[in-house]
mmCIF file of C-alpha atoms in Angstrom:
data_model
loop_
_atom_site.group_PDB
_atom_site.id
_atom_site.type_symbol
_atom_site.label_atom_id
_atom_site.label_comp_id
_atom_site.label_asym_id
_atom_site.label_seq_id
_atom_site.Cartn_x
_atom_site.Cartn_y
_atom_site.Cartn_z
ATOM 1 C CA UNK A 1 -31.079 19.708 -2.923
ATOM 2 C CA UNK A 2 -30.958 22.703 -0.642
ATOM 3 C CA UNK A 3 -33.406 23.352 2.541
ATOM 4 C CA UNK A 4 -35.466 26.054 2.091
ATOM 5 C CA UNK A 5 -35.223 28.915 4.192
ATOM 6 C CA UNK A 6 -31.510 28.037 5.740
ATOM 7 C CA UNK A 7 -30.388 26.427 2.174
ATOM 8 C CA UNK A 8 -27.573 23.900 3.648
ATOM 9 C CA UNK A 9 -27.346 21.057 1.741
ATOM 10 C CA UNK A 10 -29.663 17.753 1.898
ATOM 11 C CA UNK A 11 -28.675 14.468 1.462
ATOM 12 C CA UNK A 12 -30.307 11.365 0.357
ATOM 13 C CA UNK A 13 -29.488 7.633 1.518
ATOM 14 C CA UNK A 14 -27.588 7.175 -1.861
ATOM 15 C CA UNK A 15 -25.276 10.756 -0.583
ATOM 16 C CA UNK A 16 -24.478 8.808 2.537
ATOM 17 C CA UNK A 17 -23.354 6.163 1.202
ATOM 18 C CA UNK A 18 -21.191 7.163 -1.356
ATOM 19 C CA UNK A 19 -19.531 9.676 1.028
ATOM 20 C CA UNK A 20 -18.710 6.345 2.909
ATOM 21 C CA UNK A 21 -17.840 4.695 0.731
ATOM 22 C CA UNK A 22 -15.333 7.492 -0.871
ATOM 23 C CA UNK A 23 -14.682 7.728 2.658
ATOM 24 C CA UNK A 24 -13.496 3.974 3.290
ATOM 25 C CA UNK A 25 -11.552 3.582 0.345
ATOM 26 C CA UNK A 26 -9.913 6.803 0.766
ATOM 27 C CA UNK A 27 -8.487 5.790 3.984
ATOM 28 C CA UNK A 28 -7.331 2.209 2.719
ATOM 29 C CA UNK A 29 -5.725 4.553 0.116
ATOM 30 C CA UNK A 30 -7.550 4.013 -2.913
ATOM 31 C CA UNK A 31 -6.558 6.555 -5.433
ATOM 32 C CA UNK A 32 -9.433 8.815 -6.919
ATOM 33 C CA UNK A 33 -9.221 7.143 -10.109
ATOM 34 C CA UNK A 34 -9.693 3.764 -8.767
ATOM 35 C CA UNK A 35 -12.807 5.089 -6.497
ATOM 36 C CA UNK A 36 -15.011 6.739 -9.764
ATOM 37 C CA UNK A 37 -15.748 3.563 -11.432
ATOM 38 C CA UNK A 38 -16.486 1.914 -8.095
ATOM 39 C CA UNK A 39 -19.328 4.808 -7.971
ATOM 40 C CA UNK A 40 -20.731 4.960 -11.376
ATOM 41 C CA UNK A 41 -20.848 1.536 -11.219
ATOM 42 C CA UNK A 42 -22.751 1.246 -8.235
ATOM 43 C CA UNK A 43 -25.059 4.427 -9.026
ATOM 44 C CA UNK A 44 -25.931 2.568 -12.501
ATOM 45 C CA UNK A 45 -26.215 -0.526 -12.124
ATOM 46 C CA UNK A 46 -26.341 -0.948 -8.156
ATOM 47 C CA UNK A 47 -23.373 -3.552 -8.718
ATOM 48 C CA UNK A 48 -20.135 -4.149 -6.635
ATOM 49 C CA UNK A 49 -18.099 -5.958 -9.622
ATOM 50 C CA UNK A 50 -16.073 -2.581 -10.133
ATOM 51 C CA UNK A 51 -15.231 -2.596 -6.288
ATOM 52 C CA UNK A 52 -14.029 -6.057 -6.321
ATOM 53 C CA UNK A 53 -11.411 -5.185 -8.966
ATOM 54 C CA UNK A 54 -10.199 -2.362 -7.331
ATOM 55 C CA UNK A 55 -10.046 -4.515 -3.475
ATOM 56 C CA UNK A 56 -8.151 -7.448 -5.758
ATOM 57 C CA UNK A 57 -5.885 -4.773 -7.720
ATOM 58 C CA UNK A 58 -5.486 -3.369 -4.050
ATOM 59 C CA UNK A 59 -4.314 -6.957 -2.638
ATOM 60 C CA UNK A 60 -2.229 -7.810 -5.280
ATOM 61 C CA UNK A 61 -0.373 -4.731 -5.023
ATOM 62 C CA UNK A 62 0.397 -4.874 -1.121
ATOM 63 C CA UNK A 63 0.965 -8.586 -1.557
ATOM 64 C CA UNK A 64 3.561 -7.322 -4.566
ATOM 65 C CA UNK A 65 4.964 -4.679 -1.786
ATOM 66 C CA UNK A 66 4.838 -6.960 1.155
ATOM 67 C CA UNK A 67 7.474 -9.222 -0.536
ATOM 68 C CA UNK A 68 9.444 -6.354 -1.411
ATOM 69 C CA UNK A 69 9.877 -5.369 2.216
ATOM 70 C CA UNK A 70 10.658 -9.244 3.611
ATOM 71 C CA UNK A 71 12.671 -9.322 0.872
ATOM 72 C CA UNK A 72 14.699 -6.446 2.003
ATOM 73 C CA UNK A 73 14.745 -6.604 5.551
ATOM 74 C CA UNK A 74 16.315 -10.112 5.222
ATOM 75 C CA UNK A 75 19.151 -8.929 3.237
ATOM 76 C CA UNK A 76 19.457 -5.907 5.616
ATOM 77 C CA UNK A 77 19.371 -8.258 8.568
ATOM 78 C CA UNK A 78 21.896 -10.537 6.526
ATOM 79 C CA UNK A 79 24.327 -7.406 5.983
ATOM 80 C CA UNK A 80 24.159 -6.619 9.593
ATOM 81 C CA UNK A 81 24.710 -10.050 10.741
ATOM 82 C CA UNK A 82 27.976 -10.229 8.381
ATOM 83 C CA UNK A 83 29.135 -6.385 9.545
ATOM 84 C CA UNK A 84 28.714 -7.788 13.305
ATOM 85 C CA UNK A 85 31.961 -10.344 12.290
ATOM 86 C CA UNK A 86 34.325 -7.627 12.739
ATOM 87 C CA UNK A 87 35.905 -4.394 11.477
ATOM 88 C CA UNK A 88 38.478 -6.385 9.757
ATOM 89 C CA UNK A 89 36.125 -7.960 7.058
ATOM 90 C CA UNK A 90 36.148 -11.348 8.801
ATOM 91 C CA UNK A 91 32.728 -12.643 7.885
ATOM 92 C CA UNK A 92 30.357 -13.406 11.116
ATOM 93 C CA UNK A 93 29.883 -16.711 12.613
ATOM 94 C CA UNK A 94 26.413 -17.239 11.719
ATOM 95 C CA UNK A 95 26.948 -15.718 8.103
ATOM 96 C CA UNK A 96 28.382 -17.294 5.017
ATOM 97 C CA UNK A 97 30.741 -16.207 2.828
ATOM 98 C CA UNK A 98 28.455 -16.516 -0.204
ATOM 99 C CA UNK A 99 25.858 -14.892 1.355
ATOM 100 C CA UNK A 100 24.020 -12.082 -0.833
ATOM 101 C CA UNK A 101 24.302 -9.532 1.933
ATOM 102 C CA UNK A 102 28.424 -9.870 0.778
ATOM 103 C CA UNK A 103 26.975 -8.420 -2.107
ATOM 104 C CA UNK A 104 26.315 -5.053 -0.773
ATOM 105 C CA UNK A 105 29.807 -5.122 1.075
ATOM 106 C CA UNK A 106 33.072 -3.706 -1.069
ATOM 107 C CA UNK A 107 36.327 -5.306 -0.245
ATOM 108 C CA UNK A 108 39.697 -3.388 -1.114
ATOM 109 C CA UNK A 109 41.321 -5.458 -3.815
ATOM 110 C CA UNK A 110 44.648 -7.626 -2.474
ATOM 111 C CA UNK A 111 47.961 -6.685 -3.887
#
């Protein structure tokens, strides 16, 4: 709806919050797609089951990432740990041989 006379724009209680809302999710980085049923969910039927799924499908995948990252750092800190032994190859004192940062490491092949 428009106000008459200056015509900007009017909104209702239900505007508000769904800018919010948009607004929330947005910033948590929701993609768009995951937002619209959230809305037309709560517009219809005034229920939140919708924006549960998307806040578990949201967990699950930074859980998913988190793991990822540990994951990685502690062969990264691994690698550096064995690369601190020494130019020659000689593994680090607090690093084993076996250890899967050796894994990212190439050793020339002995003649």
């Amino acid at each position: 709806a428009r106000e008459h006379g200056t015509h900007y724009r009017q909104f209702g209680p239900d505007d508000v919050r769904d800018a919010r809302l948009i607004q929330t999710l947005r910033r948590s980085h929701y993609p768009l797609d995951q937002i619209r049923p959230v809305l037309e969910e709560l517009r219809l039927r005034g229920g939140t089951e919708a924006l549960r799924a998307a806040v578990a499908a949201r967990g699950e995948a930074l859980a998913e990432r988190t793991r990822a990252m540990l994951t990685g750092a502690g062969r990264l800190a691994e690698y550096i740990e064995y690369r601190e032994g020494g130019e020659d190859g000689e593994v680090g004192e607090n690093s084993s041989p076996n250890s899967p940062a050796n894994s990212f490491v190439t050793r020339p092949a002995t003649t």
